Short mmCIF file of C-alpha atoms in Angstrom, two decimals:
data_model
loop_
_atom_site.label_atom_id
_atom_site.label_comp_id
_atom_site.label_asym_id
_atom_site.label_seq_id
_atom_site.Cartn_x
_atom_site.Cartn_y
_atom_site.Cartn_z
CA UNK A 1012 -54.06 -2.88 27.90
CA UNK A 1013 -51.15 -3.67 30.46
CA UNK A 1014 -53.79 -3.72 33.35
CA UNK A 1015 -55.13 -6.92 31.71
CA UNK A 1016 -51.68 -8.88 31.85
CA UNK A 1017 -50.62 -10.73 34.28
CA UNK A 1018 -46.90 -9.53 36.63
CA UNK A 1019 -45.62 -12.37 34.69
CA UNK A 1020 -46.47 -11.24 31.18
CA UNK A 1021 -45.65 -8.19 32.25
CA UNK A 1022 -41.81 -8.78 33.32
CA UNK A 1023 -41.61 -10.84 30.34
CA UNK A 1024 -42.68 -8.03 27.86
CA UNK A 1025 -40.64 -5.15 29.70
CA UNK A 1026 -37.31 -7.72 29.53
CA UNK A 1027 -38.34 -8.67 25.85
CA UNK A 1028 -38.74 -5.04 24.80
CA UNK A 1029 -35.70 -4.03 26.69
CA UNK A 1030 -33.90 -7.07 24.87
CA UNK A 1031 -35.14 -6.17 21.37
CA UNK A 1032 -34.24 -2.21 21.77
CA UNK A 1033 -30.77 -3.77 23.01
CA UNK A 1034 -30.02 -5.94 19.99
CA UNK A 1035 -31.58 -3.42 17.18
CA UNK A 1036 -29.34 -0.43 18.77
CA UNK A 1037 -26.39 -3.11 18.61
CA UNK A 1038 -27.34 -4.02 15.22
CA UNK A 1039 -26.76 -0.88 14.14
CA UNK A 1040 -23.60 -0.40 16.02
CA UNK A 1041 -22.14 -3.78 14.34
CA UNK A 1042 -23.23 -2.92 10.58
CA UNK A 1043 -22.08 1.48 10.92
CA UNK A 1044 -18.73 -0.24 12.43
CA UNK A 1045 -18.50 -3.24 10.13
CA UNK A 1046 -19.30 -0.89 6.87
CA UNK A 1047 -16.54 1.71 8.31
CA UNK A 1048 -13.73 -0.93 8.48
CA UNK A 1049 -14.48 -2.27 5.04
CA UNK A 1050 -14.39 1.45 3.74
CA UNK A 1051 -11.51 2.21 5.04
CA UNK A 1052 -10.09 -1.65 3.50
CA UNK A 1053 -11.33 -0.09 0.28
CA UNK A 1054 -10.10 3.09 0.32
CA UNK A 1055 -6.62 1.58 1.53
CA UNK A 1056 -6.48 -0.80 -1.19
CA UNK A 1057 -7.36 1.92 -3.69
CA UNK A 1058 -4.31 4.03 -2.32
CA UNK A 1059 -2.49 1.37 -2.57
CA UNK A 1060 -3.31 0.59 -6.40
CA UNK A 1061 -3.24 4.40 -6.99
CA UNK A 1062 0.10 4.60 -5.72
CA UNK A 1063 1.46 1.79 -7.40
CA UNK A 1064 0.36 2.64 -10.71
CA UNK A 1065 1.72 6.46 -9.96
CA UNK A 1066 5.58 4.70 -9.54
CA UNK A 1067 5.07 2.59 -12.88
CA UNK A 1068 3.81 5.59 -14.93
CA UNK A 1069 7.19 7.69 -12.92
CA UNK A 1070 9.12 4.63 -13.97
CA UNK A 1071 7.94 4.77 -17.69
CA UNK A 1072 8.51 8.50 -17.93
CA UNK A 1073 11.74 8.38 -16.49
CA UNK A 1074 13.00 5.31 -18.53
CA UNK A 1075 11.71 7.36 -22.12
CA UNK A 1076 13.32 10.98 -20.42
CA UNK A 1077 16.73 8.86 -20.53
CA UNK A 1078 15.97 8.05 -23.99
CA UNK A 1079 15.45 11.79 -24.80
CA UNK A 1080 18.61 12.98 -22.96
CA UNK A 1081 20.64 9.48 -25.32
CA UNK A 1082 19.15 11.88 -28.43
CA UNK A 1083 20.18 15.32 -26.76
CA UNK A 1084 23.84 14.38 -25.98
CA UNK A 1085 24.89 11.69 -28.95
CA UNK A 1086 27.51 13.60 -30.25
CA UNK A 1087 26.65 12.48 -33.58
CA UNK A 1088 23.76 13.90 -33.90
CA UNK A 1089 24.24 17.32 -32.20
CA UNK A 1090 27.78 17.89 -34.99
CA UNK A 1091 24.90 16.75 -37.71
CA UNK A 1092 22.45 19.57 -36.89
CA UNK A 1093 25.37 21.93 -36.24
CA UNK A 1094 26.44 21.64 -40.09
CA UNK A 1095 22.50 20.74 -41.34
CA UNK A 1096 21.79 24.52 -41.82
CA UNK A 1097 19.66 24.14 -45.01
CA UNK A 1098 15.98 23.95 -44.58
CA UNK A 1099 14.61 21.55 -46.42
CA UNK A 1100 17.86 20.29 -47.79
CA UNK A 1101 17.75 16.10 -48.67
CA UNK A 1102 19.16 15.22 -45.38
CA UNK A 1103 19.25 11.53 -46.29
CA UNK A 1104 22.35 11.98 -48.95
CA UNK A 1105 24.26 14.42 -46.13
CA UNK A 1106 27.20 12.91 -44.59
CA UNK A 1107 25.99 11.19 -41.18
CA UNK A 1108 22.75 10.58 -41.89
CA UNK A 1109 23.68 6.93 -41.80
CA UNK A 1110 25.18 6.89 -37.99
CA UNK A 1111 22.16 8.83 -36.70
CA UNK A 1112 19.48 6.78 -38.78
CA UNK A 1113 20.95 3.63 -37.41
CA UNK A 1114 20.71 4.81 -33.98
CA UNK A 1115 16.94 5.65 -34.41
CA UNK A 1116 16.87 2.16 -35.44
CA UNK A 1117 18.62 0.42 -32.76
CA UNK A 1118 16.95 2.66 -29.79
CA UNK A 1119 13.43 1.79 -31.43
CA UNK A 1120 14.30 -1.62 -32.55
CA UNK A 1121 15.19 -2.67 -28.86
CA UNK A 1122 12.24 -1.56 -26.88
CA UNK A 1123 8.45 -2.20 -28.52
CA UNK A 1124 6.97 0.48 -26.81
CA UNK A 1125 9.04 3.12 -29.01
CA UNK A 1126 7.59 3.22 -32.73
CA UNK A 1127 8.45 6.29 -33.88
CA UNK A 1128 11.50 8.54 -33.08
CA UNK A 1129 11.74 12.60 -33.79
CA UNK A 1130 13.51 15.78 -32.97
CA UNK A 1131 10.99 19.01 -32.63
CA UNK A 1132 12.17 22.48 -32.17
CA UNK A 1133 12.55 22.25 -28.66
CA UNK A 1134 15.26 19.79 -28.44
CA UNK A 1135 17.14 20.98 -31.54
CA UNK A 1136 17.02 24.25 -29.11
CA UNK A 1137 18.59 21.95 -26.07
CA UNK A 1138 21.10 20.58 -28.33
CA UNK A 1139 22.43 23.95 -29.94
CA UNK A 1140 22.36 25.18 -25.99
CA UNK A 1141 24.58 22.66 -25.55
CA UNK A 1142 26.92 23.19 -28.30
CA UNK A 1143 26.85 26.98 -27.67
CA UNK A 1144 25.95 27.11 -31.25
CA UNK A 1145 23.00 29.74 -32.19
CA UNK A 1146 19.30 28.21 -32.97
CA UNK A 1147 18.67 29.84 -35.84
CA UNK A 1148 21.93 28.37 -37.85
CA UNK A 1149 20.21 25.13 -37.39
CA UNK A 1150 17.63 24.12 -40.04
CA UNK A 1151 14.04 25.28 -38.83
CA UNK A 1152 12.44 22.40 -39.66
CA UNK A 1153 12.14 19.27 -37.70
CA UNK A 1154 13.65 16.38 -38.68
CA UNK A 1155 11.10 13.12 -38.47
CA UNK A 1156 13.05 9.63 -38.96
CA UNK A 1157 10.61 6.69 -38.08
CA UNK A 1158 12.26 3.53 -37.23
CA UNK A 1159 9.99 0.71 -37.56
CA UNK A 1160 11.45 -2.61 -38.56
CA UNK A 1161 14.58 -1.54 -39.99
CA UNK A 1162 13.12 0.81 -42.36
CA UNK A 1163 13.08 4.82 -42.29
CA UNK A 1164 9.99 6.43 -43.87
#
């Protein structure tokens, strides 16, 4: 078939071919390079994102922890569990009950993202740590005060 052409067709298809191999190898080169770069932009942008969102979820956690360690050290509320010893004892006629509602209120009143404020067995464990006091004079069962729009239920 080449023995047929002419020198001149000849050096034309040998630099055409050459040309064509050239520019599809490039090609390739361009578009592995090209979709390398934007993966990387991608994968930097999602680190980014990732680690942005990680420091507002720390931030929320360790805003709410401070409103946990307000509970654990209000001294109001760790001398009312040290003399509420009675389970199941009407809590809202005992002496104090008043202070410590009120500041379930105002904590939950001032932030939105706070609609319901408790103390489980855990913390009434931190607190009698902290007085020294033994957990098992403290009532056993947890007290539950929700604080939504003024009201306890």
């Amino acid at each position: 078939m080449l023995n047929n052409l002419s020198l001149r067709k000849k050096i034309l298809l040998l630099i055409g071919g050459t040309i064509t191999v050239l520019l599809i190898l490039s090609a390739f080169y361009f578009v592995s390079h090209i979709s390398n770069l934007s993966r990387a932009s991608v994968e930097s942008e999602a680190k980014s994102y990732l680690k942005t969102e990680k420091l507002n979820i720390e931030g929320f956690f360790s805003q709410y922890g401070r409103v946990v360690e307000t509970f654990v050290t209000n001294p109001h509320l760790v001398e009312w569990f040290a003399n509420w010893s009675e389970r199941g004892a009407d809590y809202q006629n005992s002496q104090g009950y008043n202070t410590i509602n009120q500041d379930f209120i105002r904590i939950s009143g001032s932030d939105s993202n706070i609609l319901s404020a408790f103390l489980p067995q855990r913390i009434l464990a931190l607190i009698s740590k902290k007085m020294s006091v033994p957990h098992n004079t403290m009532a056993q069962s947890t007290l539950r005060i929700n604080a939504v729009g003024g009201k306890t239920h």
